[in-house]
Short mmCIF file of C-alpha atoms in Angstrom, two decimals:
data_model
loop_
_atom_site.label_atom_id
_atom_site.label_comp_id
_atom_site.label_asym_id
_atom_site.label_seq_id
_atom_site.Cartn_x
_atom_site.Cartn_y
_atom_site.Cartn_z
CA MET P 1279 287.46 169.01 5.40
CA THR P 1280 290.08 170.29 7.84
CA THR P 1281 292.96 172.60 7.13
CA ALA P 1282 296.38 171.02 7.34
CA ALA P 1283 299.51 172.99 8.05
CA PRO P 1284 300.95 173.85 4.66
CA SER P 1285 304.44 172.85 3.72
CA PRO P 1286 306.93 175.56 2.83
CA ALA P 1287 307.05 176.29 -0.86
CA PRO P 1288 310.08 174.81 -2.57
CA SER P 1289 312.84 177.19 -3.53
CA ALA P 1290 313.48 178.04 -7.15
CA GLU P 1291 316.39 175.56 -7.08
CA ALA P 1292 314.34 172.68 -5.61
CA SER P 1293 312.59 172.04 -8.90
CA SER P 1294 312.17 168.26 -8.89
CA TYR P 1295 309.29 168.11 -6.43
CA ARG P 1296 307.32 170.94 -7.99
CA TRP P 1297 307.58 169.24 -11.38
CA TYR P 1298 306.26 166.08 -9.73
CA VAL P 1299 303.33 168.09 -8.36
CA LEU P 1300 302.67 169.50 -11.82
CA SER P 1301 302.76 166.01 -13.35
CA VAL P 1302 300.21 164.64 -10.85
CA LEU P 1303 297.90 167.63 -11.35
CA LEU P 1304 298.29 167.15 -15.11
CA VAL P 1305 297.08 163.55 -14.88
CA VAL P 1306 294.11 164.66 -12.78
CA TYR P 1307 293.29 167.34 -15.34
CA MET P 1308 293.62 164.84 -18.18
CA LEU P 1309 291.15 162.55 -16.43
CA ASN P 1310 288.84 165.53 -15.98
CA PHE P 1311 288.60 166.01 -19.75
CA LEU P 1312 288.64 162.31 -20.54
CA ASP P 1313 285.53 161.82 -18.42
CA ARG P 1314 283.84 164.69 -20.27
CA GLN P 1315 284.84 163.61 -23.77
CA ILE P 1316 283.75 160.02 -23.45
CA PHE P 1317 280.11 161.16 -23.53
CA ALA P 1318 280.67 162.95 -26.85
CA VAL P 1319 282.37 159.90 -28.37
CA LEU P 1320 279.62 157.53 -27.23
CA GLN P 1321 276.62 159.79 -27.77
CA GLU P 1322 275.64 158.19 -31.09
CA GLN P 1323 275.43 154.77 -29.38
CA ILE P 1324 273.60 156.31 -26.43
CA ARG P 1325 271.19 158.05 -28.81
CA ALA P 1326 270.41 154.79 -30.61
CA ASP P 1327 270.08 152.79 -27.38
CA LEU P 1328 268.10 155.25 -25.27
CA GLY P 1329 266.34 157.20 -28.02
CA PHE P 1330 267.69 160.69 -27.23
CA SER P 1331 267.26 163.64 -29.60
CA ASP P 1332 270.11 166.00 -30.53
CA LEU P 1333 268.60 168.57 -28.18
CA GLN P 1334 268.70 166.09 -25.30
CA LEU P 1335 272.30 165.18 -26.17
CA GLY P 1336 273.15 168.90 -26.14
CA LEU P 1337 271.56 169.23 -22.70
CA LEU P 1338 273.38 166.21 -21.28
CA GLY P 1339 276.71 166.92 -22.93
CA GLY P 1340 276.62 170.67 -22.44
CA THR P 1341 273.95 172.67 -20.65
CA MET P 1342 273.08 170.48 -17.66
CA PHE P 1343 276.72 169.64 -17.13
CA ALA P 1344 277.81 173.26 -17.42
CA VAL P 1345 275.17 174.73 -15.11
CA PHE P 1346 276.08 172.47 -12.21
CA TYR P 1347 279.80 172.73 -12.96
CA ALA P 1348 279.59 176.51 -12.89
CA ILE P 1349 277.41 176.77 -9.76
CA ALA P 1350 279.37 174.21 -7.72
CA GLY P 1351 282.71 175.69 -8.77
CA LEU P 1352 282.30 178.97 -6.88
CA PRO P 1353 281.76 177.64 -3.32
CA ILE P 1354 284.35 174.89 -3.87
CA ALA P 1355 286.95 177.43 -5.01
CA PHE P 1356 286.12 179.73 -2.08
CA LEU P 1357 286.63 176.73 0.22
CA ALA P 1358 289.95 176.01 -1.49
CA ASP P 1359 291.09 179.61 -0.93
CA ARG P 1360 290.48 179.13 2.81
CA THR P 1361 291.49 175.49 3.37
CA ASN P 1362 293.73 172.75 2.00
CA ARG P 1363 293.55 173.00 -1.78
CA VAL P 1364 295.18 169.63 -2.48
CA ARG P 1365 292.52 167.78 -0.46
CA VAL P 1366 289.78 169.67 -2.25
CA ILE P 1367 291.15 168.49 -5.60
CA ALA P 1368 291.57 164.90 -4.37
CA VAL P 1369 287.99 164.60 -3.09
CA SER P 1370 286.69 166.20 -6.28
CA CYS P 1371 288.60 163.72 -8.46
CA ALA P 1372 287.21 160.72 -6.61
CA THR P 1373 283.68 162.15 -6.79
CA TRP P 1374 283.54 162.83 -10.52
CA SER P 1375 285.14 159.45 -11.26
CA LEU P 1376 282.44 157.56 -9.35
CA PHE P 1377 279.71 159.45 -11.19
CA THR P 1378 281.40 158.79 -14.55
CA ALA P 1379 281.09 155.10 -13.81
CA ALA P 1380 277.46 155.68 -12.82
CA CYS P 1381 276.72 157.00 -16.34
CA GLY P 1382 277.09 153.41 -17.50
CA LEU P 1383 274.09 152.42 -15.37
CA ALA P 1384 271.70 155.04 -16.80
CA ALA P 1385 268.34 153.71 -17.98
CA GLY P 1386 266.94 156.90 -19.53
CA PHE P 1387 267.27 160.65 -19.82
CA TRP P 1388 266.81 161.57 -16.16
CA THR P 1389 269.08 158.89 -14.73
CA MET P 1390 271.78 159.91 -17.22
CA ALA P 1391 271.16 163.54 -16.27
CA LEU P 1392 271.67 162.77 -12.56
CA ALA P 1393 274.92 160.96 -13.29
CA ARG P 1394 276.18 163.81 -15.51
CA ILE P 1395 275.27 166.32 -12.79
CA GLY P 1396 277.40 164.31 -10.37
CA VAL P 1397 280.32 164.33 -12.80
CA ALA P 1398 279.96 168.09 -13.24
CA SER P 1399 279.76 168.81 -9.51
CA GLY P 1400 282.91 166.80 -8.87
CA GLU P 1401 284.88 168.26 -11.77
CA ALA P 1402 284.02 171.77 -10.53
CA GLY P 1403 286.65 171.34 -7.80
CA GLY P 1404 289.41 169.91 -9.95
CA VAL P 1405 290.77 172.85 -11.92
CA SER P 1406 290.53 176.27 -10.24
CA PRO P 1407 292.26 175.14 -7.01
CA ALA P 1408 294.99 173.54 -9.16
CA TYR P 1409 295.81 176.92 -10.74
CA SER P 1410 296.23 178.39 -7.27
CA VAL P 1411 298.47 175.51 -6.15
CA MET P 1412 300.71 175.86 -9.21
CA SER P 1413 301.02 179.61 -8.64
CA ASP P 1414 302.63 178.81 -5.28
CA TYR P 1415 305.08 176.32 -6.80
CA PHE P 1416 306.17 178.46 -9.78
CA GLU P 1417 307.43 182.04 -9.97
CA PRO P 1418 305.37 184.54 -12.03
CA GLU P 1419 307.85 184.52 -14.90
CA LYS P 1420 307.64 180.71 -15.14
CA ARG P 1421 303.89 180.28 -14.74
CA GLY P 1422 303.15 180.49 -18.45
CA LEU P 1423 305.08 177.31 -19.23
CA ALA P 1424 303.72 175.59 -16.11
CA PHE P 1425 300.14 176.40 -17.11
CA GLY P 1426 300.90 175.40 -20.69
CA LEU P 1427 302.19 171.99 -19.60
CA PHE P 1428 299.22 171.58 -17.27
CA SER P 1429 296.86 172.50 -20.08
CA ILE P 1430 297.97 169.60 -22.26
CA GLY P 1431 295.74 167.55 -19.97
CA ALA P 1432 292.76 168.84 -21.97
CA PRO P 1433 293.83 167.61 -25.43
CA LEU P 1434 295.28 164.43 -23.91
CA GLY P 1435 291.98 163.80 -22.17
CA LEU P 1436 290.05 164.51 -25.37
CA ALA P 1437 292.29 162.21 -27.40
CA PHE P 1438 292.33 159.33 -24.91
CA GLY P 1439 288.61 159.79 -24.38
CA ALA P 1440 288.05 159.40 -28.12
CA ALA P 1441 290.38 156.42 -28.43
CA LEU P 1442 289.55 154.51 -25.25
CA GLY P 1443 285.84 155.26 -25.30
CA ALA P 1444 285.36 154.04 -28.86
CA ALA P 1445 287.62 151.00 -28.40
CA ILE P 1446 285.99 149.81 -25.17
CA ALA P 1447 282.50 150.50 -26.51
CA ALA P 1448 283.23 148.51 -29.66
CA ALA P 1449 284.37 145.54 -27.57
CA LEU P 1450 282.14 145.70 -24.49
CA GLY P 1451 279.44 148.30 -25.16
CA TRP P 1452 279.06 151.95 -24.15
CA ARG P 1453 278.02 151.15 -20.59
CA MET P 1454 281.24 149.30 -19.75
CA ALA P 1455 283.24 152.11 -21.34
CA PHE P 1456 281.89 154.56 -18.75
CA ILE P 1457 282.52 152.13 -15.88
CA LEU P 1458 286.05 151.11 -16.84
CA ILE P 1459 287.17 154.66 -17.55
CA GLY P 1460 285.53 156.16 -14.45
CA LEU P 1461 286.70 153.94 -11.59
CA PRO P 1462 290.52 154.46 -11.81
CA GLY P 1463 290.02 158.12 -10.87
CA VAL P 1464 289.13 157.12 -7.31
CA ALA P 1465 292.61 155.69 -6.83
CA LEU P 1466 294.16 158.76 -8.46
CA GLY P 1467 292.40 161.04 -5.98
CA LEU P 1468 293.84 159.03 -3.08
CA TRP P 1469 297.34 159.14 -4.62
CA LEU P 1470 297.12 162.91 -4.94
CA ALA P 1471 296.08 163.34 -1.31
CA LEU P 1472 298.91 161.13 -0.06
CA THR P 1473 301.83 162.42 -2.14
CA VAL P 1474 301.25 166.12 -2.91
CA ARG P 1475 301.94 168.72 -0.21
CA GLU P 1476 299.92 171.90 0.24
CA PRO P 1477 302.27 174.83 -0.53
CA ARG P 1478 302.50 178.11 1.35
CA ARG P 1479 300.14 180.68 -0.20
CA GLY P 1480 301.77 183.56 -2.00
CA ALA P 1481 305.17 181.88 -1.83
CA PHE P 1482 306.54 183.98 -4.70
CA ASP P 1483 304.45 187.10 -4.05
CA SER P 1484 305.11 190.33 -2.18
CA PRO P 1485 304.39 190.60 1.58
CA ALA P 1486 301.20 192.55 0.78
CA SER P 1487 299.85 189.70 -1.32
CA GLN P 1488 300.83 187.12 1.29
CA ASN P 1489 299.13 189.13 4.04
CA ALA P 1490 295.95 189.25 1.97
CA ALA P 1491 296.02 185.46 1.81
CA ILE P 1492 296.68 185.06 5.53
CA THR P 1493 293.77 187.30 6.55
CA LYS P 1494 291.38 185.06 4.50
CA PRO P 1495 289.33 186.43 1.62
CA ARG P 1496 285.77 187.69 1.95
CA PRO P 1497 283.13 186.15 -0.32
CA LEU P 1498 282.96 189.15 -2.68
CA ASP P 1499 286.68 190.01 -2.84
CA ALA P 1500 287.33 187.90 -5.94
CA ALA P 1501 284.19 189.09 -7.72
CA ARG P 1502 285.14 192.70 -7.02
CA ALA P 1503 288.60 192.10 -8.47
CA VAL P 1504 287.21 190.57 -11.67
CA PHE P 1505 284.54 193.19 -12.32
CA THR P 1506 286.72 196.21 -11.48
CA THR P 1507 289.78 195.07 -13.45
CA PRO P 1508 289.11 195.47 -17.19
CA SER P 1509 291.67 192.87 -18.24
CA LEU P 1510 290.25 190.22 -15.91
CA LEU P 1511 286.75 190.92 -17.15
CA LEU P 1512 287.82 190.79 -20.81
CA ILE P 1513 289.75 187.55 -20.26
CA THR P 1514 286.63 186.06 -18.69
CA ILE P 1515 284.48 187.13 -21.65
CA GLY P 1516 287.08 185.95 -24.17
CA ALA P 1517 287.41 182.57 -22.45
CA SER P 1518 283.62 182.17 -22.53
CA ALA P 1519 283.47 182.88 -26.26
CA THR P 1520 286.37 180.49 -26.89
CA SER P 1521 284.67 177.74 -24.90
CA PHE P 1522 281.38 178.36 -26.72
CA ALA P 1523 283.21 177.54 -29.93
CA GLY P 1524 285.55 174.88 -28.57
CA TYR P 1525 283.12 172.80 -26.53
CA GLY P 1526 280.58 172.86 -29.35
CA PHE P 1527 283.28 171.89 -31.83
CA PHE P 1528 284.66 169.01 -29.73
CA GLN P 1529 281.30 167.55 -28.70
CA TRP P 1530 279.79 167.48 -32.19
CA THR P 1531 282.83 166.74 -34.37
CA PRO P 1532 282.62 162.95 -33.82
CA SER P 1533 278.93 162.99 -34.79
CA PHE P 1534 279.70 165.20 -37.82
CA LEU P 1535 282.36 162.77 -39.01
CA ILE P 1536 279.96 159.84 -38.59
CA ARG P 1537 276.85 161.42 -40.11
CA SER P 1538 278.28 163.66 -42.81
CA GLN P 1539 281.61 162.10 -43.70
CA GLY P 1540 280.75 158.41 -43.31
CA LEU P 1541 283.44 157.52 -40.77
CA THR P 1542 282.85 154.77 -38.21
CA GLU P 1543 283.48 155.06 -34.48
CA VAL P 1544 286.51 152.78 -34.81
CA ALA P 1545 287.90 154.96 -37.63
CA ILE P 1546 287.39 158.03 -35.44
CA ALA P 1547 289.26 156.34 -32.60
CA THR P 1548 292.29 155.86 -34.84
CA ALA P 1549 292.08 159.07 -36.91
CA LEU P 1550 290.60 161.75 -34.66
CA ALA P 1551 292.58 160.94 -31.51
CA PRO P 1552 295.98 161.85 -33.07
CA VAL P 1553 294.46 165.06 -34.44
CA LEU P 1554 293.20 166.02 -30.99
CA LEU P 1555 296.65 165.32 -29.53
CA LEU P 1556 297.94 168.28 -31.54
CA GLY P 1557 296.30 170.43 -28.89
CA ALA P 1558 299.08 169.39 -26.51
CA ILE P 1559 301.61 171.05 -28.80
CA GLY P 1560 299.48 174.19 -28.91
CA ALA P 1561 299.12 174.29 -25.12
CA ILE P 1562 302.88 173.98 -24.54
CA ALA P 1563 303.65 176.48 -27.30
CA GLY P 1564 301.24 178.98 -25.76
CA GLY P 1565 302.93 178.63 -22.38
CA TRP P 1566 306.40 178.99 -23.84
CA MET P 1567 305.41 182.07 -25.85
CA ALA P 1568 303.73 183.60 -22.79
CA ASP P 1569 306.95 183.36 -20.76
CA ARG P 1570 309.16 184.29 -23.72
CA PHE P 1571 307.30 187.38 -24.90
CA GLY P 1572 305.23 188.31 -21.85
CA LYS P 1573 308.31 189.43 -19.91
CA LYS P 1574 309.06 192.04 -22.56
CA ARG P 1575 305.52 193.04 -23.58
CA ALA P 1576 302.55 192.37 -21.36
CA SER P 1577 300.26 192.75 -24.39
CA ALA P 1578 301.61 189.40 -25.64
CA TYR P 1579 299.35 187.64 -23.12
CA GLY P 1580 296.42 188.90 -25.22
CA LEU P 1581 297.95 188.91 -28.70
CA ILE P 1582 298.96 185.24 -28.63
CA PRO P 1583 295.39 184.00 -27.97
CA ALA P 1584 293.93 186.53 -30.44
CA ILE P 1585 296.07 185.37 -33.36
CA ALA P 1586 295.46 181.70 -32.58
CA LEU P 1587 291.68 182.00 -32.30
CA LEU P 1588 291.26 184.19 -35.37
CA THR P 1589 293.16 181.54 -37.34
CA CYS P 1590 290.88 178.73 -36.10
CA ALA P 1591 287.71 180.09 -37.74
CA PRO P 1592 288.52 179.78 -41.48
CA PHE P 1593 290.08 176.33 -41.11
CA LEU P 1594 287.03 175.03 -39.24
CA ALA P 1595 284.78 176.46 -41.97
CA CYS P 1596 286.81 174.65 -44.63
CA ALA P 1597 286.57 171.39 -42.67
CA LEU P 1598 282.78 171.71 -42.66
CA LEU P 1599 282.43 172.58 -46.34
CA THR P 1600 284.30 169.57 -47.71
CA HIS P 1601 282.56 166.24 -48.21
CA ASN P 1602 285.71 164.16 -47.81
CA GLY P 1603 286.46 162.75 -44.35
CA ALA P 1604 290.24 162.78 -44.76
CA VAL P 1605 290.23 166.39 -45.96
CA SER P 1606 287.96 167.36 -43.06
CA LEU P 1607 290.39 165.83 -40.58
CA ALA P 1608 293.28 167.70 -42.20
CA PHE P 1609 291.50 171.04 -41.80
CA ILE P 1610 290.31 170.15 -38.27
CA ALA P 1611 293.95 169.61 -37.28
CA VAL P 1612 294.57 173.38 -37.31
CA PRO P 1613 291.84 174.42 -34.82
CA ALA P 1614 292.69 171.29 -32.79
CA LEU P 1615 296.26 172.61 -32.54
CA LEU P 1616 295.43 176.25 -31.89
CA ASN P 1617 292.32 175.80 -29.71
CA PHE P 1618 294.48 175.30 -26.60
CA LEU P 1619 297.17 177.86 -27.36
CA TRP P 1620 295.22 180.66 -25.67
CA ILE P 1621 294.92 178.96 -22.27
CA ALA P 1622 298.38 179.43 -20.74
CA PRO P 1623 298.79 183.13 -21.66
CA ALA P 1624 295.30 183.92 -20.36
CA LEU P 1625 295.78 181.97 -17.13
CA ALA P 1626 299.21 183.46 -16.50
CA ALA P 1627 297.81 186.98 -16.89
CA MET P 1628 294.83 186.15 -14.68
CA GLN P 1629 296.92 184.65 -11.86
CA ASN P 1630 299.46 187.49 -12.02
CA LEU P 1631 296.64 190.06 -11.70
CA ALA P 1632 295.01 188.36 -8.67
CA HIS P 1633 296.59 188.30 -5.21
CA ALA P 1634 297.35 184.98 -3.51
CA GLY P 1635 294.26 184.89 -1.30
CA ILE P 1636 291.70 184.91 -4.11
CA ARG P 1637 293.37 183.09 -6.99
CA ALA P 1638 291.25 179.94 -6.88
CA THR P 1639 288.03 181.94 -6.66
CA VAL P 1640 289.04 184.32 -9.47
CA ALA P 1641 289.73 181.26 -11.61
CA ALA P 1642 286.36 179.81 -10.57
CA ILE P 1643 284.55 183.01 -11.56
CA MET P 1644 286.15 182.78 -14.99
CA ALA P 1645 285.19 179.09 -15.09
CA PHE P 1646 281.63 179.97 -14.03
CA PHE P 1647 281.03 182.07 -17.14
CA ASN P 1648 283.38 179.97 -19.25
CA ASN P 1649 281.33 176.84 -18.60
CA LEU P 1650 277.87 178.37 -18.27
CA ILE P 1651 278.15 180.27 -21.55
CA GLY P 1652 280.70 178.13 -23.36
CA PHE P 1653 279.99 174.58 -22.29
CA GLY P 1654 276.37 175.25 -21.42
CA LEU P 1655 275.29 177.04 -24.59
CA GLY P 1656 277.82 175.96 -27.23
CA PRO P 1657 276.87 172.27 -27.58
CA LEU P 1658 273.20 173.11 -26.95
CA ALA P 1659 273.09 175.81 -29.63
CA ILE P 1660 274.64 173.47 -32.17
CA GLY P 1661 272.35 170.59 -31.19
CA ALA P 1662 269.20 172.73 -31.31
CA THR P 1663 270.20 174.28 -34.64
CA SER P 1664 270.95 170.82 -36.02
CA ASP P 1665 267.47 169.63 -35.04
CA ALA P 1666 265.91 172.74 -36.61
CA LEU P 1667 267.78 172.29 -39.90
CA ALA P 1668 267.36 168.52 -40.11
CA GLY P 1669 263.81 168.78 -41.46
CA ARG P 1670 264.97 170.73 -44.52
CA LEU P 1671 268.55 169.53 -44.98
CA GLY P 1672 268.58 166.09 -43.36
CA GLU P 1673 270.46 165.03 -40.24
CA ALA P 1674 273.89 165.05 -41.89
CA ASP P 1675 273.80 168.51 -43.45
CA GLY P 1676 271.76 169.94 -40.58
CA LEU P 1677 274.65 169.22 -38.22
CA ARG P 1678 277.22 170.33 -40.81
CA TYR P 1679 275.79 173.84 -41.06
CA ALA P 1680 274.95 174.07 -37.37
CA LEU P 1681 278.67 173.69 -36.64
CA PHE P 1682 279.36 177.02 -38.35
CA ILE P 1683 278.23 178.52 -35.04
CA ALA P 1684 281.55 177.31 -33.59
CA ALA P 1685 283.53 179.08 -36.32
CA LEU P 1686 281.73 182.33 -35.52
CA GLY P 1687 282.55 181.86 -31.83
CA TYR P 1688 286.27 181.71 -32.61
CA LEU P 1689 286.07 185.00 -34.50
CA VAL P 1690 284.35 186.76 -31.59
CA ALA P 1691 286.84 185.34 -29.09
CA GLY P 1692 289.83 186.48 -31.14
CA LEU P 1693 288.53 190.05 -31.30
CA ILE P 1694 287.98 190.13 -27.53
CA PHE P 1695 291.56 189.00 -26.86
CA LEU P 1696 292.78 191.86 -29.04
CA LEU P 1697 291.10 194.13 -26.48
CA VAL P 1698 292.89 192.22 -23.69
CA ALA P 1699 296.22 192.96 -25.41
CA TYR P 1700 295.36 196.67 -25.46
CA ARG P 1701 294.30 196.92 -21.81
CA LEU P 1702 296.50 194.41 -19.95
CA PRO P 1703 299.74 196.47 -19.65
CA ARG P 1704 297.90 199.23 -17.76
CA ASP P 1705 296.19 196.82 -15.38
CA LEU P 1706 299.41 194.99 -14.55
CA ALA P 1707 301.15 198.31 -13.97
CA ARG P 1708 298.34 199.44 -11.67
CA ARG P 1709 298.59 196.24 -9.65
CA GLY P 1710 302.34 196.78 -9.28
CA GLU P 1711 301.76 200.34 -8.06
CA GLN P 1712 299.40 199.00 -5.40
CA GLY P 1713 302.18 196.84 -4.02
CA GLN P 1714 300.43 193.54 -4.71
CA ALA P 1715 302.70 192.13 -7.35
#
């Protein structure tokens, strides 16, 4: 992968092209989550067809995926910090899309595992470089909204994954659902490579930050920044706890609604998808609030996520305690809305703390722990607990009470972001004193 000469960053007035760039990256991000969520939606059919246990589903949907996503993300992000980031994203998109289609050809646990590993390895290059690209198209005071709009790709992907996956599977079977949803991403990767320009690094940063990008980062520069900056470390830990709760919640909610609340996959496609779309509102609201309040009080970048995540926990608990599907969906709507509100404030703070030469790798380090702990352990912990409780409570109630692990994760995450709110103003001030902001 060669390095192309980057195009100059657009001025603040030349907004149309940068919004086009954001829209293309948003679609790529949406496809990223759609290709993840389709496994969760179809896992009951896969379980019946291939005879998987809940533990195996947790491994395929969470742990195996997360381990390879986390490990591959670091070298890919380091490559993106030194080469053409747009091409890295484009190749990654085509790769994970091909492997999503390959999931439809799986004949057993290990062939499905290999396909999921391929999806994970491709998706590892789709997000962290995108944060770096957007930071060079949007000024620091506008990054919150940009990241918030970008982040709606996650709930959109979850919603469309639920709707399309269930609808195609009902008509053509779960195998064709993987194939038909996976292949269009190859064309999207080509479109990205042909129409999106690589921006100049550090376009809106100080000369010191731009010089750091020009001289090329060393392998440990980003890790040193994360582990010596308290706010970056706390954001990383808070994101991991949030993902532990969120990924577990999103993977197992369709199965909970089927087993415990008696809903069908078709009913989930029509009822759960609109609920998941509420996350788009939360993502945009988080970005708007980050820009609105972050300029006046840096602590807002931590307080906004803290309040949102602490609110998620009791509503999720109520959704699990009721035995009525419609009431469950009503309670689930609140964590579905607030689960994505933390992302834009946290990402804006993270990108503002890191200099231009290490932004993709700093994001990848956060993603490493975020996915290894959150995606890797969240679904697995719920699946293993469900299996352990099934003998005494039955499959339905075993999963119901296993999902309380997700509610606890939201509480922990909210408390950690309160610490971010306390520490962040000092770390941002210190970065400004060093001449990097």
